[in-house]
Amino acid sequence: MIIPFATTNFRNSSRVFGIKTADRRNHMYVVGKTGTGKTTLLRNMMISDIMAGNGVAVVDPHGEFAESILDYVPENRIDDVVYFNPADLDFPIAFNAVEKVEANERHLVSSGLISIFKKIWADSWGPRLEYVLRNAILALLEQPDSTLLGVMRILSDKEYRKKVVNNLTDPVVKQFWIEEFGKYSSKFEVEAVAPIQNKVGQFLTNPMIRNIVGQVKSSMRMRDIMDSKKILIMNLSKGRIGEDSSALMGAMLITKIQQAAMSRIDIAEEDGREDFYLYVDEFQNFATESFAGILSEARKYHLDLILAHQYITQLDETVRDAVLGNAGTLITFRIGADDAEFFEKEFAPEIMALDLVNLPNRKIYLKLMIDGVTSKAFSADTMPPIPKPAQSFKEEIIKRCRERYGTHRTDVEGGISTWSMPVEVSRGSYPPAPGGVTDQRFDFPREATPVPNGTFGRASKPEKPLFDAVCSSCGNPTKVPFEPDPKRKVYCKDCLPGIVKAKHEMATYKASAVQAVRAEALRPRKGPDLSGLREALNKSLEIAQANNSKNALKKELQEQNMKMEDITKF
């Protein structure tokens, strides 16, 4: 099959040409200034793929490309569309990046997630942050029914952390949590955890994103989408979900597609692996270090990439070398002088830098892969936009995708709230850890988290009796699934979410206060100037008083050995 995308313009001879399926497996790379016609080229090719019945996916950080594709989906392919739009707040589609990952793929998944976070916060990234975060992700990958929300919880909830660690089978990861993290002093633990809570928390505390990545069971099955030749449209509009959230979601989705493609190793190539075409517009937003591996490995699994962006310096050196070293077809629209000098080496001797700088819109220079061999550079005109069909099924597609892949917001938030409840609200026992790994365990009563209700499933075990209790916060009677202990506080379902939230806020402000004390003590000054410190401490005191944690904060600050007059006020 040949997908047309341009016409020749040599000596006024206009002939439509395209690229064969086998040659597309070597990937296509498109570069050019904004407004020169890159997105139109990608849109025309994707529409041709849809009409031909091919499996396709598009990652669009602007949204217009993704939305326009919906107008071109024919009636016979309406049910093939999976429209992923995080801005649809009422029916979030579940995407769990750590769901049911095989043991031999866990380090690949953790490395992919680490590279995503590292790309977004490269300026403030550090080795200790990466070390702790990597072990947190590896621990969650072994925990059944875990999500990315567990990253924050495993660092702040001791009972949940004990539960996860007791189920670990990886001896290295288990040793980290028991022998290293478990023995951190409170001061060192705050310093190790606070940067992760600050950075990852920016992503996970966004309700829009949390309702997507916080669902246990993904409603999008990437392997099924690829093998069934479906149409996956990912609308990651920066203007609607934020630039960082767009980049993080896009990079995670691309990594998941890579994992699905590599899992096709169970299908022999001669038995017919279906080609799947992945279009990524402005792909520098999602080009992590692991992206280089996708370019190198995707061809053999029939994952064919079409990548577009504006200028070469948007890519770091590793990704740039991987793109130019693996892309079989290279297309350039008008580019800047610096890029022209760079690409002149690729197009010489037929095309010079001056030619690349002076191209009109919709005009291209390219080196086309033909039967496995790259052609000499030549010029061409891209085809005009394909006219919209008379009838659009856009609204019907969105409706069906909501019904098939989305979950109502109320059910999602209810499930996440239940999952976030403290471990001690339900008692049970852990299954024994697999033998032959390690017999180190925490000496604490084994407990289990409650199984979420509603659309998230119900435990198959018989329900335990409920006991009468009085809420320690509001004083109202309530029911709890364990026998109340007079020495322990009990909260009703109305007060518990607020208590949990306040606890998390307290931890955050405690860390801020400690950092403020240390910074003020180390700052050189001629005379006492404690205004900034007082502001931080007073804010921490307000939070402490609101949550009845005044003594805990005082103890935390005094552990810093800072002899300052402001601490005495506590």
PDB file of N, CA and C in Angstrom, residues 480-551:
ATOM      1  N   VAL A 480     -17.701   1.333  62.170  1.00  0.00           N
ATOM      2  CA  VAL A 480     -16.357   1.030  61.662  1.00  0.00           C
ATOM      3  C   VAL A 480     -16.209  -0.482  61.538  1.00  0.00           C
ATOM      4  N   PRO A 481     -15.384  -0.968  60.597  1.00  0.00           N
ATOM      5  CA  PRO A 481     -15.238  -2.411  60.367  1.00  0.00           C
ATOM      6  C   PRO A 481     -14.226  -3.076  61.302  1.00  0.00           C
ATOM      7  N   PHE A 482     -13.903  -2.436  62.436  1.00  0.00           N
ATOM      8  CA  PHE A 482     -12.984  -3.033  63.399  1.00  0.00           C
ATOM      9  C   PHE A 482     -13.439  -2.620  64.789  1.00  0.00           C
ATOM     10  N   GLU A 483     -13.036  -3.377  65.775  1.00  0.00           N
ATOM     11  CA  GLU A 483     -13.428  -3.076  67.147  1.00  0.00           C
ATOM     12  C   GLU A 483     -12.674  -1.853  67.641  1.00  0.00           C
ATOM     13  N   PRO A 484     -13.378  -0.807  68.045  1.00  0.00           N
ATOM     14  CA  PRO A 484     -12.712   0.442  68.442  1.00  0.00           C
ATOM     15  C   PRO A 484     -11.767   0.245  69.625  1.00  0.00           C
ATOM     16  N   ASP A 485     -10.643   0.946  69.571  1.00  0.00           N
ATOM     17  CA  ASP A 485      -9.660   0.957  70.650  1.00  0.00           C
ATOM     18  C   ASP A 485      -9.731   2.328  71.321  1.00  0.00           C
ATOM     19  N   PRO A 486     -10.006   2.386  72.612  1.00  0.00           N
ATOM     20  CA  PRO A 486     -10.131   3.704  73.282  1.00  0.00           C
ATOM     21  C   PRO A 486      -8.895   4.580  73.124  1.00  0.00           C
ATOM     22  N   LYS A 487      -7.739   3.975  72.879  1.00  0.00           N
ATOM     23  CA  LYS A 487      -6.506   4.749  72.754  1.00  0.00           C
ATOM     24  C   LYS A 487      -6.292   5.297  71.358  1.00  0.00           C
ATOM     25  N   ARG A 488      -7.126   4.878  70.421  1.00  0.00           N
ATOM     26  CA  ARG A 488      -6.945   5.320  69.032  1.00  0.00           C
ATOM     27  C   ARG A 488      -8.142   6.147  68.587  1.00  0.00           C
ATOM     28  N   LYS A 489      -7.879   7.149  67.804  1.00  0.00           N
ATOM     29  CA  LYS A 489      -8.942   8.006  67.296  1.00  0.00           C
ATOM     30  C   LYS A 489      -9.670   7.322  66.149  1.00  0.00           C
ATOM     31  N   VAL A 490     -10.977   7.577  66.081  1.00  0.00           N
ATOM     32  CA  VAL A 490     -11.822   7.021  65.018  1.00  0.00           C
ATOM     33  C   VAL A 490     -12.559   8.181  64.362  1.00  0.00           C
ATOM     34  N   TYR A 491     -12.690   8.137  63.057  1.00  0.00           N
ATOM     35  CA  TYR A 491     -13.352   9.220  62.329  1.00  0.00           C
ATOM     36  C   TYR A 491     -14.466   8.654  61.451  1.00  0.00           C
ATOM     37  N   CYS A 492     -15.526   9.438  61.300  1.00  0.00           N
ATOM     38  CA  CYS A 492     -16.621   9.046  60.411  1.00  0.00           C
ATOM     39  C   CYS A 492     -16.223   9.320  58.963  1.00  0.00           C
ATOM     40  N   LYS A 493     -17.026   8.810  58.041  1.00  0.00           N
ATOM     41  CA  LYS A 493     -16.688   8.949  56.622  1.00  0.00           C
ATOM     42  C   LYS A 493     -16.750  10.398  56.155  1.00  0.00           C
ATOM     43  N   ASP A 494     -17.512  11.248  56.867  1.00  0.00           N
ATOM     44  CA  ASP A 494     -17.583  12.662  56.482  1.00  0.00           C
ATOM     45  C   ASP A 494     -16.336  13.430  56.927  1.00  0.00           C
ATOM     46  N   CYS A 495     -15.790  13.078  58.081  1.00  0.00           N
ATOM     47  CA  CYS A 495     -14.638  13.809  58.620  1.00  0.00           C
ATOM     48  C   CYS A 495     -13.301  13.265  58.121  1.00  0.00           C
ATOM     49  N   LEU A 496     -13.274  11.972  57.773  1.00  0.00           N
ATOM     50  CA  LEU A 496     -11.999  11.333  57.436  1.00  0.00           C
ATOM     51  C   LEU A 496     -11.262  11.997  56.274  1.00  0.00           C
ATOM     52  N   PRO A 497     -11.957  12.327  55.135  1.00  0.00           N
ATOM     53  CA  PRO A 497     -11.211  12.976  54.039  1.00  0.00           C
ATOM     54  C   PRO A 497     -10.538  14.275  54.463  1.00  0.00           C
ATOM     55  N   GLY A 498     -11.233  15.064  55.299  1.00  0.00           N
ATOM     56  CA  GLY A 498     -10.640  16.315  55.754  1.00  0.00           C
ATOM     57  C   GLY A 498      -9.438  16.089  56.662  1.00  0.00           C
ATOM     58  N   ILE A 499      -9.515  15.047  57.493  1.00  0.00           N
ATOM     59  CA  ILE A 499      -8.389  14.728  58.375  1.00  0.00           C
ATOM     60  C   ILE A 499      -7.170  14.316  57.558  1.00  0.00           C
ATOM     61  N   VAL A 500      -7.415  13.473  56.551  1.00  0.00           N
ATOM     62  CA  VAL A 500      -6.309  13.020  55.693  1.00  0.00           C
ATOM     63  C   VAL A 500      -5.682  14.202  54.960  1.00  0.00           C
ATOM     64  N   LYS A 501      -6.548  15.079  54.415  1.00  0.00           N
ATOM     65  CA  LYS A 501      -6.045  16.250  53.699  1.00  0.00           C
ATOM     66  C   LYS A 501      -5.236  17.149  54.630  1.00  0.00           C
ATOM     67  N   ALA A 502      -5.746  17.362  55.840  1.00  0.00           N
ATOM     68  CA  ALA A 502      -5.045  18.219  56.794  1.00  0.00           C
ATOM     69  C   ALA A 502      -3.690  17.627  57.180  1.00  0.00           C
ATOM     70  N   LYS A 503      -3.659  16.305  57.271  1.00  0.00           N
ATOM     71  CA  LYS A 503      -2.397  15.637  57.607  1.00  0.00           C
ATOM     72  C   LYS A 503      -1.351  15.877  56.532  1.00  0.00           C
ATOM     73  N   HIS A 504      -1.774  15.792  55.290  1.00  0.00           N
ATOM     74  CA  HIS A 504      -0.856  16.025  54.173  1.00  0.00           C
ATOM     75  C   HIS A 504      -0.401  17.482  54.142  1.00  0.00           C
ATOM     76  N   GLU A 505      -1.342  18.417  54.396  1.00  0.00           N
ATOM     77  CA  GLU A 505      -0.969  19.831  54.425  1.00  0.00           C
ATOM     78  C   GLU A 505       0.030  20.097  55.549  1.00  0.00           C
ATOM     79  N   MET A 506      -0.195  19.443  56.668  1.00  0.00           N
ATOM     80  CA  MET A 506       0.701  19.629  57.801  1.00  0.00           C
ATOM     81  C   MET A 506       2.112  19.181  57.451  1.00  0.00           C
ATOM     82  N   ALA A 507       2.223  18.035  56.783  1.00  0.00           N
ATOM     83  CA  ALA A 507       3.544  17.528  56.399  1.00  0.00           C
ATOM     84  C   ALA A 507       4.258  18.503  55.472  1.00  0.00           C
ATOM     85  N   THR A 508       3.478  19.089  54.557  1.00  0.00           N
ATOM     86  CA  THR A 508       4.068  20.033  53.607  1.00  0.00           C
ATOM     87  C   THR A 508       4.588  21.275  54.317  1.00  0.00           C
ATOM     88  N   TYR A 509       3.781  21.833  55.210  1.00  0.00           N
ATOM     89  CA  TYR A 509       4.198  23.056  55.895  1.00  0.00           C
ATOM     90  C   TYR A 509       5.302  22.790  56.921  1.00  0.00           C
ATOM     91  N   LYS A 510       5.322  21.585  57.477  1.00  0.00           N
ATOM     92  CA  LYS A 510       6.428  21.233  58.361  1.00  0.00           C
ATOM     93  C   LYS A 510       7.745  21.266  57.603  1.00  0.00           C
ATOM     94  N   ALA A 511       7.727  20.683  56.418  1.00  0.00           N
ATOM     95  CA  ALA A 511       8.942  20.676  55.596  1.00  0.00           C
ATOM     96  C   ALA A 511       9.367  22.096  55.245  1.00  0.00           C
ATOM     97  N   SER A 512       8.372  22.945  54.921  1.00  0.00           N
ATOM     98  CA  SER A 512       8.681  24.331  54.573  1.00  0.00           C
ATOM     99  C   SER A 512       9.298  25.072  55.760  1.00  0.00           C
ATOM    100  N   ALA A 513       8.758  24.830  56.948  1.00  0.00           N
ATOM    101  CA  ALA A 513       9.267  25.514  58.130  1.00  0.00           C
ATOM    102  C   ALA A 513      10.691  25.088  58.450  1.00  0.00           C
ATOM    103  N   VAL A 514      10.947  23.789  58.337  1.00  0.00           N
ATOM    104  CA  VAL A 514      12.296  23.282  58.612  1.00  0.00           C
ATOM    105  C   VAL A 514      13.295  23.883  57.637  1.00  0.00           C
ATOM    106  N   GLN A 515      12.921  23.911  56.358  1.00  0.00           N
ATOM    107  CA  GLN A 515      13.809  24.486  55.354  1.00  0.00           C
ATOM    108  C   GLN A 515      14.044  25.969  55.614  1.00  0.00           C
ATOM    109  N   ALA A 516      13.007  26.679  56.063  1.00  0.00           N
ATOM    110  CA  ALA A 516      13.150  28.108  56.353  1.00  0.00           C
ATOM    111  C   ALA A 516      14.114  28.331  57.516  1.00  0.00           C
ATOM    112  N   VAL A 517      14.014  27.482  58.546  1.00  0.00           N
ATOM    113  CA  VAL A 517      14.907  27.605  59.701  1.00  0.00           C
ATOM    114  C   VAL A 517      16.353  27.388  59.282  1.00  0.00           C
ATOM    115  N   ARG A 518      16.577  26.332  58.512  1.00  0.00           N
ATOM    116  CA  ARG A 518      17.941  26.018  58.090  1.00  0.00           C
ATOM    117  C   ARG A 518      18.501  27.131  57.198  1.00  0.00           C
ATOM    118  N   ALA A 519      17.695  27.623  56.275  1.00  0.00           N
ATOM    119  CA  ALA A 519      18.160  28.665  55.364  1.00  0.00           C
ATOM    120  C   ALA A 519      18.492  29.949  56.115  1.00  0.00           C
ATOM    121  N   GLU A 520      17.651  30.281  57.104  1.00  0.00           N
ATOM    122  CA  GLU A 520      17.877  31.520  57.859  1.00  0.00           C
ATOM    123  C   GLU A 520      19.136  31.416  58.709  1.00  0.00           C
ATOM    124  N   ALA A 521      19.397  30.211  59.225  1.00  0.00           N
ATOM    125  CA  ALA A 521      20.577  30.037  60.068  1.00  0.00           C
ATOM    126  C   ALA A 521      21.863  30.131  59.266  1.00  0.00           C
ATOM    127  N   LEU A 522      21.806  29.713  58.025  1.00  0.00           N
ATOM    128  CA  LEU A 522      23.001  29.693  57.184  1.00  0.00           C
ATOM    129  C   LEU A 522      23.217  31.003  56.439  1.00  0.00           C
ATOM    130  N   ARG A 523      22.214  31.880  56.388  1.00  0.00           N
ATOM    131  CA  ARG A 523      22.329  33.108  55.606  1.00  0.00           C
ATOM    132  C   ARG A 523      23.224  34.101  56.335  1.00  0.00           C
ATOM    133  N   PRO A 524      24.288  34.602  55.672  1.00  0.00           N
ATOM    134  CA  PRO A 524      25.150  35.616  56.312  1.00  0.00           C
ATOM    135  C   PRO A 524      24.413  36.942  56.436  1.00  0.00           C
ATOM    136  N   ARG A 525      24.566  37.619  57.587  1.00  0.00           N
ATOM    137  CA  ARG A 525      23.907  38.903  57.791  1.00  0.00           C
ATOM    138  C   ARG A 525      24.636  39.659  58.906  1.00  0.00           C
ATOM    139  N   LYS A 526      24.518  40.964  58.873  1.00  0.00           N
ATOM    140  CA  LYS A 526      25.175  41.795  59.882  1.00  0.00           C
ATOM    141  C   LYS A 526      24.360  41.846  61.166  1.00  0.00           C
ATOM    142  N   GLY A 527      23.091  41.932  61.039  1.00  0.00           N
ATOM    143  CA  GLY A 527      22.249  42.024  62.207  1.00  0.00           C
ATOM    144  C   GLY A 527      21.073  41.087  62.088  1.00  0.00           C
ATOM    145  N   PRO A 528      20.316  40.887  63.132  1.00  0.00           N
ATOM    146  CA  PRO A 528      19.186  39.946  63.077  1.00  0.00           C
ATOM    147  C   PRO A 528      18.092  40.452  62.143  1.00  0.00           C
ATOM    148  N   ASP A 529      17.700  39.600  61.218  1.00  0.00           N
ATOM    149  CA  ASP A 529      16.589  39.909  60.305  1.00  0.00           C
ATOM    150  C   ASP A 529      15.776  38.633  60.135  1.00  0.00           C
ATOM    151  N   LEU A 530      14.798  38.480  60.992  1.00  0.00           N
ATOM    152  CA  LEU A 530      14.061  37.212  61.037  1.00  0.00           C
ATOM    153  C   LEU A 530      12.662  37.331  60.465  1.00  0.00           C
ATOM    154  N   SER A 531      12.417  38.362  59.655  1.00  0.00           N
ATOM    155  CA  SER A 531      11.056  38.565  59.153  1.00  0.00           C
ATOM    156  C   SER A 531      10.594  37.404  58.283  1.00  0.00           C
ATOM    157  N   GLY A 532      11.485  36.961  57.361  1.00  0.00           N
ATOM    158  CA  GLY A 532      11.105  35.854  56.485  1.00  0.00           C
ATOM    159  C   GLY A 532      10.880  34.578  57.264  1.00  0.00           C
ATOM    160  N   LEU A 533      11.749  34.340  58.269  1.00  0.00           N
ATOM    161  CA  LEU A 533      11.610  33.147  59.091  1.00  0.00           C
ATOM    162  C   LEU A 533      10.317  33.173  59.888  1.00  0.00           C
ATOM    163  N   ARG A 534      10.025  34.346  60.474  1.00  0.00           N
ATOM    164  CA  ARG A 534       8.803  34.451  61.270  1.00  0.00           C
ATOM    165  C   ARG A 534       7.569  34.153  60.427  1.00  0.00           C
ATOM    166  N   GLU A 535       7.582  34.645  59.193  1.00  0.00           N
ATOM    167  CA  GLU A 535       6.419  34.413  58.317  1.00  0.00           C
ATOM    168  C   GLU A 535       6.215  32.923  58.067  1.00  0.00           C
ATOM    169  N   ALA A 536       7.313  32.202  57.767  1.00  0.00           N
ATOM    170  CA  ALA A 536       7.207  30.768  57.511  1.00  0.00           C
ATOM    171  C   ALA A 536       6.778  30.010  58.761  1.00  0.00           C
ATOM    172  N   LEU A 537       7.378  30.396  59.922  1.00  0.00           N
ATOM    173  CA  LEU A 537       7.041  29.699  61.158  1.00  0.00           C
ATOM    174  C   LEU A 537       5.613  29.978  61.598  1.00  0.00           C
ATOM    175  N   ASN A 538       5.176  31.229  61.444  1.00  0.00           N
ATOM    176  CA  ASN A 538       3.805  31.566  61.816  1.00  0.00           C
ATOM    177  C   ASN A 538       2.798  30.803  60.969  1.00  0.00           C
ATOM    178  N   LYS A 539       3.095  30.677  59.677  1.00  0.00           N
ATOM    179  CA  LYS A 539       2.192  29.911  58.802  1.00  0.00           C
ATOM    180  C   LYS A 539       2.149  28.456  59.244  1.00  0.00           C
ATOM    181  N   SER A 540       3.312  27.913  59.580  1.00  0.00           N
ATOM    182  CA  SER A 540       3.363  26.532  60.039  1.00  0.00           C
ATOM    183  C   SER A 540       2.602  26.371  61.350  1.00  0.00           C
ATOM    184  N   LEU A 541       2.700  27.387  62.229  1.00  0.00           N
ATOM    185  CA  LEU A 541       1.996  27.333  63.504  1.00  0.00           C
ATOM    186  C   LEU A 541       0.491  27.331  63.286  1.00  0.00           C
ATOM    187  N   GLU A 542       0.020  28.147  62.342  1.00  0.00           N
ATOM    188  CA  GLU A 542      -1.415  28.169  62.046  1.00  0.00           C
ATOM    189  C   GLU A 542      -1.906  26.791  61.624  1.00  0.00           C
ATOM    190  N   ILE A 543      -1.160  26.154  60.743  1.00  0.00           N
ATOM    191  CA  ILE A 543      -1.547  24.823  60.286  1.00  0.00           C
ATOM    192  C   ILE A 543      -1.475  23.823  61.434  1.00  0.00           C
ATOM    193  N   ALA A 544      -0.420  23.933  62.242  1.00  0.00           N
ATOM    194  CA  ALA A 544      -0.260  23.020  63.365  1.00  0.00           C
ATOM    195  C   ALA A 544      -1.420  23.145  64.342  1.00  0.00           C
ATOM    196  N   GLN A 545      -1.809  24.399  64.665  1.00  0.00           N
ATOM    197  CA  GLN A 545      -2.910  24.613  65.590  1.00  0.00           C
ATOM    198  C   GLN A 545      -4.225  24.107  65.014  1.00  0.00           C
ATOM    199  N   ALA A 546      -4.398  24.287  63.702  1.00  0.00           N
ATOM    200  CA  ALA A 546      -5.639  23.837  63.059  1.00  0.00           C
ATOM    201  C   ALA A 546      -5.772  22.326  63.118  1.00  0.00           C
ATOM    202  N   ASN A 547      -4.659  21.628  63.197  1.00  0.00           N
ATOM    203  CA  ASN A 547      -4.694  20.171  63.158  1.00  0.00           C
ATOM    204  C   ASN A 547      -4.215  19.536  64.472  1.00  0.00           C
ATOM    205  N   ASN A 548      -4.180  20.363  65.525  1.00  0.00           N
ATOM    206  CA  ASN A 548      -3.825  19.854  66.847  1.00  0.00           C
ATOM    207  C   ASN A 548      -2.459  19.173  66.844  1.00  0.00           C
ATOM    208  N   SER A 549      -1.523  19.731  66.072  1.00  0.00           N
ATOM    209  CA  SER A 549      -0.205  19.102  65.934  1.00  0.00           C
ATOM    210  C   SER A 549       0.908  20.042  66.387  1.00  0.00           C
ATOM    211  N   LYS A 550       0.608  20.910  67.327  1.00  0.00           N
ATOM    212  CA  LYS A 550       1.573  21.915  67.753  1.00  0.00           C
ATOM    213  C   LYS A 550       2.840  21.272  68.326  1.00  0.00           C
ATOM    214  N   ASN A 551       2.675  20.278  69.167  1.00  0.00           N
ATOM    215  CA  ASN A 551       3.831  19.647  69.787  1.00  0.00           C
ATOM    216  C   ASN A 551       4.687  18.920  68.764  1.00  0.00           C
TER     217      ASN A 551
END
